Amino acid sequence: MPSSEIVLIANKFDHETIAKLDKEYITHHLWDYAEKEQNKLIQSLEGKCRAVATASWVCDERVYDLSSIKIIAAFGVGVEGINFSKTKHKGIRVTNTPGVLDDAVADIAMALIVTTMRNIINADKFVRNNSWQHGPFPPSRSLAGKTLGIIGLGRIGNAIVERALPFKMKIAYHNRSIKPCPYTYYPTILELAENSDILLSMLPGGDETRNIIDGRTLQALGPAGIFINVGRGTTVDEEALIAALAQGLIAGAGLDVLANEPYVPDSLKQMDNVVLLPHIGSATLETRVEMGNLLIKNLDAYFSSNPLPSEVEQ
Ligand code: NAP
């Protein structure tokens, strides 16, 4: 039997999860209403609705106007879409979906490392356009023995390490604080870049990390260096990245995330030393089911006054 709890769903984050929420609760889809009607809907939920479900990377600011909202259950791990000054001020609890997506995201990070280092996309084009008939494809670069420098060695970063070690890569990292692990720690991103062959950002988004990877960092990575971004597009100064790629200050880049996605600068699209993906790190059918289930477990726990399985510390 469906619960009598009301859940306001702020955006269309995942079709399957939204269908499950619709079955379990009394739901309202904000996007189903015209702009004016949305305001009316929100007002009508005052005092009745305690929960919002949303994408973690974006949320409608109007949900904070409802004084009855006590929990925001976010789909995703990077919670830069949540306005924490408002949730803190209003005592709204926030949950996200960490852990269940680590393997899928780490697979994409590893795929970008292999694809950029071994020049896979251009090799595929080389076969399709019959260039092979005129001579062999130029050699690419080995992974074995190279240093993978991870900025933001957390849950997903560690899952990437588990994959990179069997490829015989060395691991270095930068976080705000040193971790109890056997890998080389650098106290600044600049020093990590100077000592890495591949620099990989697994950083969260938000103001603290905006453009934290700048032109100097990329120059320090050097002309044979590869930059990989699977964290958030906003963590790198994208103009500096484009300039570094165009001027040969770095050798190439693999990007699952972009600064202003889904809009991608034409200059990046035209570069054949860049591999571009449409933010598909966690986008496997299995992972999306796990993320949705965890979001619903958080709501269920809240409604039954149990501890929340994955509450974000505020
Ligand atoms: P996590 O376990 O919290 O790891 C993030 C790490 O970054 C932490 O170890 C943290 O360590 C470090 N960090 C945070 N701010 C920093 C800063 N200003 N400077 C240096 N290091 C910093 O998170 P996760 O689950 O691995 O996820 C990481 C991020 O990946 C998410 O926030 C999200 O943006 C992104 N993501 C992308 C996809 C995708 O599809 N491409 C999917 C899921 C997640 P310290 O606290 O010690 O600094």
CSV table of C-alpha atoms and ligand atoms in Angstrom, one decimal:
chain,number,residue,atom,x,y,z
A,1,MET,CA,0.0,0.0,0.0
A,2,PRO,CA,1.4,3.4,-0.9
A,3,SER,CA,2.5,5.7,1.9
A,4,SER,CA,0.4,8.7,2.7
A,5,GLU,CA,3.6,10.9,2.7
A,6,ILE,CA,3.9,13.6,0.1
A,7,VAL,CA,7.1,14.0,-1.9
A,8,LEU,CA,7.8,17.0,-4.1
A,9,ILE,CA,10.0,15.9,-7.0
A,10,ALA,CA,11.9,19.0,-8.1
A,11,ASN,CA,13.3,17.8,-11.4
A,12,LYS,CA,13.4,14.9,-13.8
A,13,PHE,CA,16.6,13.2,-12.6
A,14,ASP,CA,16.0,9.5,-13.3
A,15,HIS,CA,12.9,8.0,-14.9
A,16,GLU,CA,13.0,4.6,-13.1
A,17,THR,CA,13.5,6.2,-9.7
A,18,ILE,CA,10.8,8.7,-10.2
A,19,ALA,CA,8.4,5.8,-11.2
A,20,LYS,CA,9.3,4.0,-8.0
A,21,LEU,CA,8.7,7.2,-6.0
A,22,ASP,CA,5.3,7.6,-7.7
A,23,LYS,CA,4.4,4.1,-6.6
A,24,GLU,CA,5.5,4.5,-3.0
A,25,TYR,CA,4.4,8.0,-2.1
A,26,ILE,CA,2.0,10.7,-3.1
A,27,THR,CA,4.2,12.6,-5.5
A,28,HIS,CA,4.1,15.9,-7.3
A,29,HIS,CA,6.3,16.5,-10.4
A,30,LEU,CA,7.3,20.2,-10.4
A,31,TRP,CA,8.1,20.1,-14.2
A,32,ASP,CA,4.6,18.9,-15.1
A,33,TYR,CA,3.2,22.3,-14.2
A,34,ALA,CA,3.5,25.7,-16.1
A,35,GLU,CA,5.6,28.3,-14.3
A,36,LYS,CA,2.6,30.1,-12.6
A,37,GLU,CA,1.1,26.8,-11.6
A,38,GLN,CA,4.3,25.6,-10.0
A,39,ASN,CA,4.2,28.5,-7.5
A,40,LYS,CA,0.6,27.6,-6.7
A,41,LEU,CA,1.5,23.9,-6.3
A,42,ILE,CA,4.4,24.8,-3.9
A,43,GLN,CA,2.1,27.0,-1.8
A,44,SER,CA,-0.5,24.3,-1.7
A,45,LEU,CA,2.0,21.9,-0.2
A,46,GLU,CA,2.8,24.1,2.7
A,47,GLY,CA,2.3,22.2,6.0
A,48,LYS,CA,1.6,18.9,4.2
A,49,CYS,CA,4.8,18.0,2.4
A,50,ARG,CA,7.9,17.1,4.4
A,51,ALA,CA,10.2,15.8,1.6
A,52,VAL,CA,11.8,16.8,-1.6
A,53,ALA,CA,13.5,14.5,-4.1
A,54,THR,CA,16.0,16.1,-6.5
A,55,ALA,CA,19.1,15.7,-8.6
A,56,SER,CA,22.1,16.4,-6.5
A,57,TRP,CA,23.7,18.8,-9.0
A,58,VAL,CA,20.6,21.1,-9.3
A,59,CYS,CA,17.6,21.9,-7.2
A,60,ASP,CA,14.7,24.5,-7.5
A,61,GLU,CA,15.3,27.3,-5.0
A,62,ARG,CA,11.6,27.6,-4.3
A,63,VAL,CA,11.6,24.3,-2.4
A,64,TYR,CA,13.3,26.2,0.5
A,65,ASP,CA,10.3,28.5,0.8
A,66,LEU,CA,8.2,25.6,2.1
A,67,SER,CA,8.6,25.7,5.9
A,68,SER,CA,7.3,22.1,6.2
A,69,ILE,CA,10.2,20.6,4.2
A,70,LYS,CA,12.4,18.6,6.6
A,71,ILE,CA,14.4,16.4,4.2
A,72,ILE,CA,15.9,16.8,0.7
A,73,ALA,CA,16.9,13.4,-0.8
A,74,ALA,CA,19.4,14.0,-3.6
A,75,PHE,CA,20.1,11.6,-6.4
A,76,GLY,CA,23.9,11.7,-7.0
A,77,VAL,CA,26.9,12.2,-4.8
A,78,GLY,CA,28.1,15.7,-5.8
A,79,VAL,CA,25.7,18.0,-3.9
A,80,GLU,CA,26.7,21.4,-5.3
A,81,GLY,CA,23.0,21.8,-6.3
A,82,ILE,CA,21.9,22.1,-2.7
A,83,ASN,CA,21.8,25.5,-1.1
A,84,PHE,CA,23.4,24.5,2.2
A,85,SER,CA,23.2,27.9,3.8
A,86,LYS,CA,19.4,27.6,3.5
A,87,THR,CA,19.2,23.9,4.6
A,88,LYS,CA,21.3,24.7,7.6
A,89,HIS,CA,19.4,27.8,8.5
A,90,LYS,CA,16.0,25.9,8.2
A,91,GLY,CA,17.2,22.7,9.7
A,92,ILE,CA,16.5,20.6,6.6
A,93,ARG,CA,18.4,17.3,6.5
A,94,VAL,CA,20.1,16.3,3.2
A,95,THR,CA,20.9,12.8,1.9
A,96,ASN,CA,22.8,11.8,-1.3
A,97,THR,CA,23.8,8.5,-2.9
A,98,PRO,CA,27.5,7.9,-2.2
A,99,GLY,CA,29.4,4.6,-2.6
A,100,VAL,CA,27.0,2.8,-4.9
A,101,LEU,CA,28.3,4.6,-7.9
A,102,ASP,CA,32.1,4.3,-7.2
A,103,ASP,CA,32.7,1.3,-9.5
A,104,ALA,CA,30.9,2.8,-12.5
A,105,VAL,CA,32.6,6.2,-12.2
A,106,ALA,CA,36.0,4.6,-11.7
A,107,ASP,CA,35.4,2.5,-14.9
A,108,ILE,CA,34.9,5.6,-16.9
A,109,ALA,CA,37.9,7.3,-15.4
A,110,MET,CA,40.0,4.3,-16.3
A,111,ALA,CA,38.5,4.2,-19.8
A,112,LEU,CA,39.5,7.9,-20.3
A,113,ILE,CA,43.0,7.1,-19.1
A,114,VAL,CA,43.4,4.2,-21.6
A,115,THR,CA,41.6,6.0,-24.4
A,116,THR,CA,43.7,9.2,-24.2
A,117,MET,CA,47.1,7.4,-23.5
A,118,ARG,CA,46.6,4.8,-26.3
A,119,ASN,CA,44.9,7.3,-28.7
A,120,ILE,CA,42.0,4.9,-29.2
A,121,ILE,CA,39.4,7.3,-30.8
A,122,ASN,CA,41.9,8.4,-33.5
A,123,ALA,CA,43.0,4.8,-34.1
A,124,ASP,CA,39.3,3.9,-34.7
A,125,LYS,CA,39.0,6.8,-37.2
A,126,PHE,CA,42.2,5.7,-38.9
A,127,VAL,CA,40.7,2.3,-39.6
A,128,ARG,CA,37.3,3.6,-40.7
A,129,ASN,CA,38.8,6.2,-43.2
A,130,ASN,CA,41.2,3.7,-44.8
A,131,SER,CA,44.3,5.6,-43.7
A,132,TRP,CA,45.7,2.2,-42.5
A,133,GLN,CA,46.1,1.2,-46.2
A,134,HIS,CA,48.8,4.0,-46.5
A,135,GLY,CA,50.9,3.0,-43.5
A,136,PRO,CA,50.8,2.1,-39.8
A,137,PHE,CA,49.1,4.2,-37.0
A,138,PRO,CA,51.7,6.1,-35.0
A,139,PRO,CA,52.7,4.6,-31.6
A,140,SER,CA,51.0,5.9,-28.5
A,141,ARG,CA,52.0,5.9,-24.9
A,142,SER,CA,52.2,3.1,-22.3
A,143,LEU,CA,50.4,3.2,-18.9
A,144,ALA,CA,52.8,0.9,-17.1
A,145,GLY,CA,55.3,2.9,-15.0
A,146,LYS,CA,53.4,6.2,-15.4
A,147,THR,CA,52.3,8.3,-12.4
A,148,LEU,CA,48.6,8.9,-12.0
A,149,GLY,CA,48.1,12.0,-9.9
A,150,ILE,CA,44.6,12.1,-8.3
A,151,ILE,CA,43.3,15.4,-7.0
A,152,GLY,CA,40.6,14.3,-4.5
A,153,LEU,CA,41.4,10.8,-3.4
A,154,GLY,CA,38.1,9.8,-1.8
A,155,ARG,CA,35.6,7.0,-2.4
A,156,ILE,CA,35.8,7.1,-6.2
A,157,GLY,CA,39.5,8.1,-6.3
A,158,ASN,CA,40.3,4.9,-4.3
A,159,ALA,CA,38.2,2.8,-6.8
A,160,ILE,CA,40.3,4.3,-9.6
A,161,VAL,CA,43.5,3.3,-7.7
A,162,GLU,CA,42.2,-0.3,-7.5
A,163,ARG,CA,42.0,-0.3,-11.3
A,164,ALA,CA,45.2,1.6,-12.0
A,165,LEU,CA,47.5,-0.6,-9.9
A,166,PRO,CA,46.9,-3.7,-12.0
A,167,PHE,CA,47.9,-1.5,-15.0
A,168,LYS,CA,51.2,-1.1,-13.2
A,169,MET,CA,50.7,2.7,-12.7
A,170,LYS,CA,52.2,4.6,-9.7
A,171,ILE,CA,49.8,6.6,-7.6
A,172,ALA,CA,50.2,10.1,-6.2
A,173,TYR,CA,47.5,12.4,-4.8
A,174,HIS,CA,46.5,15.7,-3.4
A,175,ASN,CA,43.7,16.3,-0.9
A,176,ARG,CA,43.3,19.0,1.7
A,177,SER,CA,44.8,16.6,4.2
A,178,ILE,CA,47.2,13.6,4.0
A,179,LYS,CA,45.4,10.2,4.1
A,180,PRO,CA,46.6,7.0,5.8
A,181,CYS,CA,47.6,5.3,2.5
A,182,PRO,CA,50.9,4.2,0.8
A,183,TYR,CA,50.7,6.7,-2.1
A,184,THR,CA,52.8,9.8,-2.5
A,185,TYR,CA,51.1,12.9,-1.1
A,186,TYR,CA,51.7,16.4,-2.5
A,187,PRO,CA,50.5,19.3,-0.4
A,188,THR,CA,49.6,21.4,-3.5
A,189,ILE,CA,48.0,20.7,-6.8
A,190,LEU,CA,50.9,22.4,-8.5
A,191,GLU,CA,53.4,19.9,-7.0
A,192,LEU,CA,51.2,17.0,-7.9
A,193,ALA,CA,51.0,18.2,-11.5
A,194,GLU,CA,54.8,18.6,-11.7
A,195,ASN,CA,55.2,15.0,-10.6
A,196,SER,CA,52.4,13.3,-12.6
A,197,ASP,CA,52.1,11.9,-16.1
A,198,ILE,CA,48.3,11.9,-15.9
A,199,LEU,CA,46.6,14.4,-13.7
A,200,LEU,CA,43.0,13.4,-12.8
A,201,SER,CA,40.4,15.6,-11.0
A,202,MET,CA,38.0,13.7,-8.8
A,203,LEU,CA,37.1,16.9,-6.9
A,204,PRO,CA,33.6,18.0,-5.9
A,205,GLY,CA,32.1,21.1,-7.5
A,206,GLY,CA,31.1,24.3,-5.7
A,207,ASP,CA,32.8,27.6,-4.9
A,208,GLU,CA,35.7,26.1,-3.0
A,209,THR,CA,37.0,24.1,-6.0
A,210,ARG,CA,36.0,26.5,-8.8
A,211,ASN,CA,38.9,26.9,-11.3
A,212,ILE,CA,41.3,25.3,-8.7
A,213,ILE,CA,43.1,23.7,-11.6
A,214,ASP,CA,44.4,26.7,-13.6
A,215,GLY,CA,46.8,27.4,-16.4
A,216,ARG,CA,49.9,27.2,-14.1
A,217,THR,CA,48.8,23.7,-13.0
A,218,LEU,CA,48.4,22.6,-16.6
A,219,GLN,CA,51.8,24.1,-17.6
A,220,ALA,CA,53.4,22.2,-14.7
A,221,LEU,CA,51.8,18.9,-16.0
A,222,GLY,CA,53.9,19.5,-19.1
A,223,PRO,CA,53.8,18.8,-22.9
A,224,ALA,CA,53.6,15.0,-22.5
A,225,GLY,CA,50.9,15.3,-19.7
A,226,ILE,CA,47.3,14.1,-19.9
A,227,PHE,CA,44.5,15.8,-17.9
A,228,ILE,CA,41.5,13.8,-17.0
A,229,ASN,CA,38.3,15.2,-15.4
A,230,VAL,CA,35.6,13.0,-13.9
A,231,GLY,CA,34.9,15.2,-10.9
A,232,ARG,CA,33.2,18.4,-11.9
A,233,GLY,CA,33.8,20.6,-15.0
A,234,THR,CA,33.9,23.7,-12.8
A,235,THR,CA,37.1,22.6,-11.0
A,236,VAL,CA,39.2,23.5,-14.1
A,237,ASP,CA,39.6,26.8,-15.8
A,238,GLU,CA,38.2,25.7,-19.1
A,239,GLU,CA,39.7,28.6,-21.1
A,240,ALA,CA,43.1,27.8,-19.7
A,241,LEU,CA,42.6,24.1,-20.6
A,242,ILE,CA,41.7,25.0,-24.2
A,243,ALA,CA,44.7,27.2,-24.5
A,244,ALA,CA,47.0,24.6,-23.0
A,245,LEU,CA,45.7,22.0,-25.4
A,246,ALA,CA,45.9,24.3,-28.4
A,247,GLN,CA,49.5,25.4,-27.6
A,248,GLY,CA,50.8,21.9,-26.8
A,249,LEU,CA,51.4,22.8,-23.2
A,250,ILE,CA,49.8,19.5,-22.4
A,251,ALA,CA,49.4,16.4,-24.7
A,252,GLY,CA,45.7,15.7,-24.3
A,253,ALA,CA,42.6,15.5,-22.1
A,254,GLY,CA,39.8,13.2,-21.3
A,255,LEU,CA,36.7,14.9,-20.0
A,256,ASP,CA,33.5,13.3,-18.6
A,257,VAL,CA,32.4,16.6,-17.1
A,258,LEU,CA,32.5,20.2,-18.5
A,259,ALA,CA,32.2,23.6,-17.0
A,260,ASN,CA,28.9,24.6,-18.7
A,261,GLU,CA,27.4,21.2,-19.6
A,262,PRO,CA,25.6,20.2,-21.7
A,263,TYR,CA,27.1,23.1,-23.8
A,264,VAL,CA,30.6,22.3,-24.9
A,265,PRO,CA,33.0,24.9,-26.5
A,266,ASP,CA,33.4,24.3,-30.3
A,267,SER,CA,37.2,24.6,-29.9
A,268,LEU,CA,37.2,21.5,-27.6
A,269,LYS,CA,35.0,19.6,-30.1
A,270,GLN,CA,37.5,20.3,-32.9
A,271,MET,CA,40.6,19.0,-31.1
A,272,ASP,CA,41.6,15.5,-31.8
A,273,ASN,CA,43.7,15.2,-28.7
A,274,VAL,CA,40.6,15.5,-26.5
A,275,VAL,CA,38.1,12.7,-25.6
A,276,LEU,CA,34.7,14.1,-24.6
A,277,LEU,CA,32.0,12.2,-22.8
A,278,PRO,CA,28.5,13.5,-21.9
A,279,HIS,CA,28.8,13.1,-18.0
A,280,ILE,CA,28.2,9.3,-18.1
A,281,GLY,CA,30.4,8.4,-15.0
A,282,SER,CA,27.5,6.8,-13.0
A,283,ALA,CA,25.3,6.2,-16.0
A,284,THR,CA,24.9,2.4,-16.0
A,285,LEU,CA,21.5,0.8,-15.7
A,286,GLU,CA,22.7,-1.1,-12.6
A,287,THR,CA,24.2,1.9,-10.9
A,288,ARG,CA,21.2,4.1,-11.5
A,289,VAL,CA,18.9,1.4,-9.9
A,290,GLU,CA,21.2,1.4,-6.8
A,291,MET,CA,21.3,5.2,-6.6
A,292,GLY,CA,17.5,5.3,-6.8
A,293,ASN,CA,17.1,2.6,-4.2
A,294,LEU,CA,19.4,4.4,-1.8
A,295,LEU,CA,17.5,7.7,-2.3
A,296,ILE,CA,14.2,5.8,-1.4
A,297,LYS,CA,15.8,4.1,1.6
A,298,ASN,CA,16.8,7.5,2.9
A,299,LEU,CA,13.2,8.8,2.5
A,300,ASP,CA,11.7,5.6,4.1
A,301,ALA,CA,14.2,5.9,7.0
A,302,TYR,CA,13.2,9.6,7.5
A,303,PHE,CA,9.4,8.8,7.5
A,304,SER,CA,9.9,6.0,9.9
A,305,SER,CA,12.2,8.0,12.2
A,306,ASN,CA,15.1,5.7,11.7
A,307,PRO,CA,18.8,6.8,11.1
A,308,LEU,CA,19.3,8.0,7.6
A,309,PRO,CA,21.6,5.6,5.6
A,310,SER,CA,23.6,8.4,3.8
A,311,GLU,CA,23.1,11.8,5.3
A,312,VAL,CA,25.3,14.7,4.1
A,313,GLU,CA,27.2,16.4,7.0
A,314,GLN,CA,26.4,20.1,7.0
B,1,NAP,P1,34.6,11.9,-1.6
B,1,NAP,O1,34.7,10.5,-1.1
B,1,NAP,O2,34.1,12.9,-0.7
B,1,NAP,O3,36.0,12.3,-2.2
B,1,NAP,C1,36.3,13.6,-2.6
B,1,NAP,C2,37.7,13.9,-2.1
B,1,NAP,O4,38.1,15.2,-2.5
B,1,NAP,C3,37.8,13.8,-0.6
B,1,NAP,O5,38.7,12.8,-0.3
B,1,NAP,C4,38.4,15.2,-0.2
B,1,NAP,O6,39.4,15.0,0.7
B,1,NAP,C5,38.9,15.8,-1.5
B,1,NAP,N1,38.6,17.3,-1.6
B,1,NAP,C6,37.5,17.9,-1.4
B,1,NAP,N2,37.6,19.2,-1.5
B,1,NAP,C7,38.9,19.4,-1.8
B,1,NAP,C8,39.8,20.5,-2.1
B,1,NAP,N3,39.2,21.8,-2.1
B,1,NAP,N4,41.0,20.3,-2.4
B,1,NAP,C9,41.6,19.1,-2.4
B,1,NAP,N5,40.9,18.0,-2.2
B,1,NAP,C10,39.6,18.1,-1.9
B,1,NAP,O7,33.6,11.9,-2.9
B,1,NAP,P2,33.5,10.9,-4.1
B,1,NAP,O8,32.3,10.0,-3.8
B,1,NAP,O9,34.7,10.2,-4.4
B,1,NAP,O10,33.0,11.9,-5.3
B,1,NAP,C11,33.8,12.9,-5.7
B,1,NAP,C12,33.2,13.8,-6.7
B,1,NAP,O11,33.0,13.1,-7.9
B,1,NAP,C13,31.7,14.2,-6.4
B,1,NAP,O12,31.6,15.3,-5.4
B,1,NAP,C14,31.1,14.5,-7.7
B,1,NAP,O13,31.3,15.9,-8.0
B,1,NAP,C15,32.0,13.7,-8.7
B,1,NAP,N6,31.2,12.7,-9.4
B,1,NAP,C16,31.2,12.6,-10.7
B,1,NAP,C17,30.5,11.6,-11.4
B,1,NAP,C18,30.5,11.5,-12.9
B,1,NAP,O14,29.5,11.0,-13.4
B,1,NAP,N7,31.5,12.0,-13.6
B,1,NAP,C19,29.8,10.7,-10.6
B,1,NAP,C20,29.8,10.8,-9.2
B,1,NAP,C21,30.6,11.8,-8.6
B,1,NAP,P3,39.8,16.1,1.8
B,1,NAP,O15,38.6,16.4,2.6
B,1,NAP,O16,40.9,15.5,2.6
B,1,NAP,O17,40.3,17.3,1.1
